[in-house]
Tab-separated table of N, CA and C in Angstrom:
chain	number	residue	atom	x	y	z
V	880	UNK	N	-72.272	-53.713	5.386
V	880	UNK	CA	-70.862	-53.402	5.408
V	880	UNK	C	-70.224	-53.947	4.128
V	881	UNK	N	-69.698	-53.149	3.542
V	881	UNK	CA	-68.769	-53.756	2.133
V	881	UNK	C	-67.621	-54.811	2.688
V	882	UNK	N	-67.417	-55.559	1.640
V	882	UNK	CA	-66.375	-56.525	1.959
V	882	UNK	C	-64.935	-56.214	1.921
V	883	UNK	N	-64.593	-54.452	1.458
V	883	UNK	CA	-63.471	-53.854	1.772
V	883	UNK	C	-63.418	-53.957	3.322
V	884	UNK	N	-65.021	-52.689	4.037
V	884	UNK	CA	-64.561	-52.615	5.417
V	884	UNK	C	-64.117	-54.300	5.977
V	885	UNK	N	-64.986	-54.979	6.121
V	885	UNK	CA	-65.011	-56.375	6.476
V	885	UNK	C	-63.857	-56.692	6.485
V	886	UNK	N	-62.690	-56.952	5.386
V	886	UNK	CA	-61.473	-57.434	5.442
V	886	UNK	C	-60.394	-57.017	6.195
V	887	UNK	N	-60.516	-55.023	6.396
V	887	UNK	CA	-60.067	-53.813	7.414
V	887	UNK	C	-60.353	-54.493	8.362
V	888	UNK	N	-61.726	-54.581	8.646
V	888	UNK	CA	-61.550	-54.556	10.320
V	888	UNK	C	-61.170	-56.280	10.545
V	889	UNK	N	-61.079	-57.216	9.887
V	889	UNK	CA	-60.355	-58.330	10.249
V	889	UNK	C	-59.187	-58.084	10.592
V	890	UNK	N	-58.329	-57.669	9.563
V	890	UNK	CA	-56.523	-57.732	9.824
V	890	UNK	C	-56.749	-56.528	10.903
V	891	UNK	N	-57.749	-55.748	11.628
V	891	UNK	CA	-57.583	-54.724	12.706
V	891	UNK	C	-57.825	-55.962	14.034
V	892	UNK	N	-58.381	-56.665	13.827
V	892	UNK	CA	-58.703	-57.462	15.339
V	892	UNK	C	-58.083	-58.422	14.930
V	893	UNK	N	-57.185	-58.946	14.256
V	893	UNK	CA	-55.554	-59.784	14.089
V	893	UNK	C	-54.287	-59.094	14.774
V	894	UNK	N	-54.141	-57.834	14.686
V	894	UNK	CA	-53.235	-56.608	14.494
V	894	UNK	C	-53.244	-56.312	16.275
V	895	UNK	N	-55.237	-56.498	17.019
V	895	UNK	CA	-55.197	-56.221	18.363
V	895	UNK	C	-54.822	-57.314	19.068
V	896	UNK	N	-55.288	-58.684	18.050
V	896	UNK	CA	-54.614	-60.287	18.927
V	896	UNK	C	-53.022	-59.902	19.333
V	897	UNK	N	-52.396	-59.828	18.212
V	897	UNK	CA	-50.994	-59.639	18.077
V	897	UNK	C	-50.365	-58.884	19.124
V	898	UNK	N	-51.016	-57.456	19.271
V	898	UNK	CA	-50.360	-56.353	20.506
V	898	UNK	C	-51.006	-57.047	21.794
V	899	UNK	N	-52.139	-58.119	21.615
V	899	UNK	CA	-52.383	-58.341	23.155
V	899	UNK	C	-51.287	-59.202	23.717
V	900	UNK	N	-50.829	-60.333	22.935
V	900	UNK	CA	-49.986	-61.264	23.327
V	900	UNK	C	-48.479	-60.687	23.450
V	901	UNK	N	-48.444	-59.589	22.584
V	901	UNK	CA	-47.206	-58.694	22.955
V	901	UNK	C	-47.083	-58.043	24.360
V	902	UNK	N	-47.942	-57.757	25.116
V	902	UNK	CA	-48.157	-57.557	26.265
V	902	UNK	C	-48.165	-58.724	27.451
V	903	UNK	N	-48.146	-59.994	26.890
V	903	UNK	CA	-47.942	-60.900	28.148
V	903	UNK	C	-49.178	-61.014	28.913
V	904	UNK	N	-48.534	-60.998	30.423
V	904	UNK	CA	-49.594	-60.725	31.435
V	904	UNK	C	-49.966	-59.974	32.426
V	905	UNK	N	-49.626	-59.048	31.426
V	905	UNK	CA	-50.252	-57.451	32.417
V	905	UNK	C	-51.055	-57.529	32.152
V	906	UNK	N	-52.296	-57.077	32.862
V	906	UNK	CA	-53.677	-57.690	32.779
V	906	UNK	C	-54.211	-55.895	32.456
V	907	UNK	N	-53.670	-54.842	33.391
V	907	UNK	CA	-53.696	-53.837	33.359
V	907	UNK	C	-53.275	-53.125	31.496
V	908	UNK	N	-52.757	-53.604	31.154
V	908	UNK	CA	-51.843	-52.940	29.863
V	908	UNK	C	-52.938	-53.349	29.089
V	909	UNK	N	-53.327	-54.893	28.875
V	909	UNK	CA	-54.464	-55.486	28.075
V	909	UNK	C	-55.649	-54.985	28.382
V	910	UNK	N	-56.386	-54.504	29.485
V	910	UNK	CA	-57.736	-54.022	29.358
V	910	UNK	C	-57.694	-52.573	28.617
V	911	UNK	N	-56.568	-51.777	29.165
V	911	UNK	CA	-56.333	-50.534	28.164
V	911	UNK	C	-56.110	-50.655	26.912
V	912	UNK	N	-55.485	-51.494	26.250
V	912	UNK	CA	-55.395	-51.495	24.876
V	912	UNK	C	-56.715	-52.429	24.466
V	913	UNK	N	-57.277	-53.063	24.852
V	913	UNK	CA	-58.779	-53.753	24.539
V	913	UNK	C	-59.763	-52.817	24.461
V	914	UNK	N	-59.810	-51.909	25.818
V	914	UNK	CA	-60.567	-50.485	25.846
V	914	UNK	C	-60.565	-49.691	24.738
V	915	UNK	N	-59.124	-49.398	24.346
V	915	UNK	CA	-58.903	-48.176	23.256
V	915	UNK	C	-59.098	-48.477	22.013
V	916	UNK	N	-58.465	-50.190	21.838
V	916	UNK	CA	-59.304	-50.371	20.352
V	916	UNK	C	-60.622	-50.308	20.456
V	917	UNK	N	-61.252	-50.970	20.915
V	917	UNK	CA	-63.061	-51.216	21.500
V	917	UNK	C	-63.369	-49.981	20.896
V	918	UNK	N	-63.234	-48.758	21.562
V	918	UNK	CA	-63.482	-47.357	21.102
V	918	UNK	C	-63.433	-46.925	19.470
V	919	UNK	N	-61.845	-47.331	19.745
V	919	UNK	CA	-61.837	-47.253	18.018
V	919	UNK	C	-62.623	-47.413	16.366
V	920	UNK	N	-62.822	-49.127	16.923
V	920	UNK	CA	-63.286	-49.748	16.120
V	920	UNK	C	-64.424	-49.301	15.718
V	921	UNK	N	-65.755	-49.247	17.145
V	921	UNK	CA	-66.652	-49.112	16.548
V	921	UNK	C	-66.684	-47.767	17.022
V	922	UNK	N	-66.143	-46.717	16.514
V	922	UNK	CA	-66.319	-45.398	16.322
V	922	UNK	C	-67.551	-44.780	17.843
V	923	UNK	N	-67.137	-45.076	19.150
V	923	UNK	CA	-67.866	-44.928	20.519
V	923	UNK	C	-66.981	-43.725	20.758
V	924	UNK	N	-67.696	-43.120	21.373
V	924	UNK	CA	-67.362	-42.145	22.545
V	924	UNK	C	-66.592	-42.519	23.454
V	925	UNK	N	-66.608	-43.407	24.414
V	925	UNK	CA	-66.132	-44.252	24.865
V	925	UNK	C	-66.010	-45.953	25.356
V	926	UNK	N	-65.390	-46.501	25.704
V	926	UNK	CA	-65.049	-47.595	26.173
V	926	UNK	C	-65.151	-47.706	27.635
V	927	UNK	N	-65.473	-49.067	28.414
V	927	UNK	CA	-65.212	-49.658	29.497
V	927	UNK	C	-64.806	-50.716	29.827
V	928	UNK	N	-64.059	-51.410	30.722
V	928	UNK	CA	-63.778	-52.644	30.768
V	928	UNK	C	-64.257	-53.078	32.548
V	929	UNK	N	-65.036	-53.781	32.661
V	929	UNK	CA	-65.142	-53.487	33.824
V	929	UNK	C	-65.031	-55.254	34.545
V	930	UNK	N	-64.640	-54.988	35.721
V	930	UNK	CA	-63.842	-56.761	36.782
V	930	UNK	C	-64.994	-57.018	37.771
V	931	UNK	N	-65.644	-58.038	37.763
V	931	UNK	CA	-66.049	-58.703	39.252
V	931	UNK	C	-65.173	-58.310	40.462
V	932	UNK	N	-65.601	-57.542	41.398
V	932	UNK	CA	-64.862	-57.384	42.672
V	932	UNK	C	-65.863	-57.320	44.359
V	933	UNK	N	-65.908	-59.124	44.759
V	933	UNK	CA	-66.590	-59.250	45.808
V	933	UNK	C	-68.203	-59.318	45.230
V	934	UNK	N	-69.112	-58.059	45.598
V	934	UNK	CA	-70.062	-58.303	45.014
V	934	UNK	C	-69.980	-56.427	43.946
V	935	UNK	N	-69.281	-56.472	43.637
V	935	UNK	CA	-69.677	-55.078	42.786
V	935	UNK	C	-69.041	-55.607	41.651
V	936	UNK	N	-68.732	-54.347	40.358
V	936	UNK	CA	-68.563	-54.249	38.996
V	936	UNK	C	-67.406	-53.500	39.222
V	937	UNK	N	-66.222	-53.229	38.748
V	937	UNK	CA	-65.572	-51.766	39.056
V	937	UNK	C	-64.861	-51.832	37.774
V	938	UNK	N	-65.545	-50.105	37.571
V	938	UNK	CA	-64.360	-50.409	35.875
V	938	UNK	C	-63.080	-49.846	36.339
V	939	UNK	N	-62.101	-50.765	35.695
V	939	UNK	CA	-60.742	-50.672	35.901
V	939	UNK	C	-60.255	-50.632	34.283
V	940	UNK	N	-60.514	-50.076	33.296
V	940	UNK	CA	-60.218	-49.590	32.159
V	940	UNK	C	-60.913	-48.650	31.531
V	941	UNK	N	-60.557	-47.523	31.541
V	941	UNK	CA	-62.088	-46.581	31.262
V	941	UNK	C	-61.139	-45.751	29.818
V	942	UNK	N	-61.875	-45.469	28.358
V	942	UNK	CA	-61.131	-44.981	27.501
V	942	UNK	C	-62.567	-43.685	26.982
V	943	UNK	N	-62.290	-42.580	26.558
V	943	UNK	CA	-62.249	-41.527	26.043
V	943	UNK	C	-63.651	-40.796	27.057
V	944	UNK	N	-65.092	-40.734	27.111
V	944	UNK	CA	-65.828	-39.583	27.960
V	944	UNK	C	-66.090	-40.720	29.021
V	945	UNK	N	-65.740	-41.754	28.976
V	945	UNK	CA	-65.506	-42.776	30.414
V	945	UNK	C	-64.322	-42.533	31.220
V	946	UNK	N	-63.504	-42.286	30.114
V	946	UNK	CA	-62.478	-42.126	31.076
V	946	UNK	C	-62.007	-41.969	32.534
V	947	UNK	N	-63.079	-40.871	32.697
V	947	UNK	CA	-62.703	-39.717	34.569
V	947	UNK	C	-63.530	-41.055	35.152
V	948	UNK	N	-64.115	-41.895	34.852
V	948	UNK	CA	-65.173	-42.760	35.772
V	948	UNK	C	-64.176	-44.235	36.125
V	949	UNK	N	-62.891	-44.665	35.772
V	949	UNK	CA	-61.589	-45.036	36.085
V	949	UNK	C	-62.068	-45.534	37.854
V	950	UNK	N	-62.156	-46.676	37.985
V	950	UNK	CA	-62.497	-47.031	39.467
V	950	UNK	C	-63.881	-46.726	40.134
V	951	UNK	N	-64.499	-46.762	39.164
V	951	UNK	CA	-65.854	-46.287	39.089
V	951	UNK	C	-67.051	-48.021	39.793
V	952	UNK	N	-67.749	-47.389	40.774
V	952	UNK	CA	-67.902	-49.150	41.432
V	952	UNK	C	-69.733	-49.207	41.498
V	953	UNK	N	-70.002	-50.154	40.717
V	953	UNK	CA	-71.828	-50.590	41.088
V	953	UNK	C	-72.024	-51.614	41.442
V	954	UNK	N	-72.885	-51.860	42.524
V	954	UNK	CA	-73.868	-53.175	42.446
V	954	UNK	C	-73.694	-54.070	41.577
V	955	UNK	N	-73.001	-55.201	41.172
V	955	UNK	CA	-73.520	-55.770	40.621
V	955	UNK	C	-74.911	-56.437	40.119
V	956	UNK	N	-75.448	-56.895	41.218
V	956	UNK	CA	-76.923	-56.714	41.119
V	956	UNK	C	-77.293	-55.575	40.376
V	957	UNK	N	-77.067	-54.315	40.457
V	957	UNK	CA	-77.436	-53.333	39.678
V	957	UNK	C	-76.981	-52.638	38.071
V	958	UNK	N	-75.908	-53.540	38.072
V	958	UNK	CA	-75.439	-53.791	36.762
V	958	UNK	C	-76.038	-54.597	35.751
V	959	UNK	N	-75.674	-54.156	34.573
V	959	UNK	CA	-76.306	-54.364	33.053
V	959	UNK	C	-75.280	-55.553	32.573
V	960	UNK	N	-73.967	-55.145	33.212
V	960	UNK	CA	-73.156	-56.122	33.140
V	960	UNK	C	-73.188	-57.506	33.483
């Protein structure tokens, strides 16, 4: 990676600190904007963010061909996660 990109994507994950704390504590608002940069950044198809719930995984932030999978629930045990 050149030390142009390198310096870009610093002030880009300064820029996502900044909008996270602008958001407070919606926990909901922050996994979506964590999701959508995530995507961004490293140029993915999509993003997931996914919560411990009981004994499963459930993604509760899903951004671009993840998207429709939004409440989407596995095993933890059967998770990679």
């Amino acid at each position: 990676m050149r030390a142009k990109d390198t310096k870009e994507r610093l002030f880009e994950i300064i820029r996502i600190q900044s909008d996270i704390a602008k958001l407070g504590l919606d926990l909901g608002a922050i996994m979506a904007l964590v999701t959508d940069r995530a995507q961004a950044m490293t140029e993915a198809e999509g993003a997931v963010m996914e919560l411990m719930e009981g004994e499963d995984m459930v993604y509760r932030a899903a951004t671009g061909i993840a998207a429709s999978q939004l409440g989407f629930r596995v095993a933890a045990a059967d998770s990679l996660s």
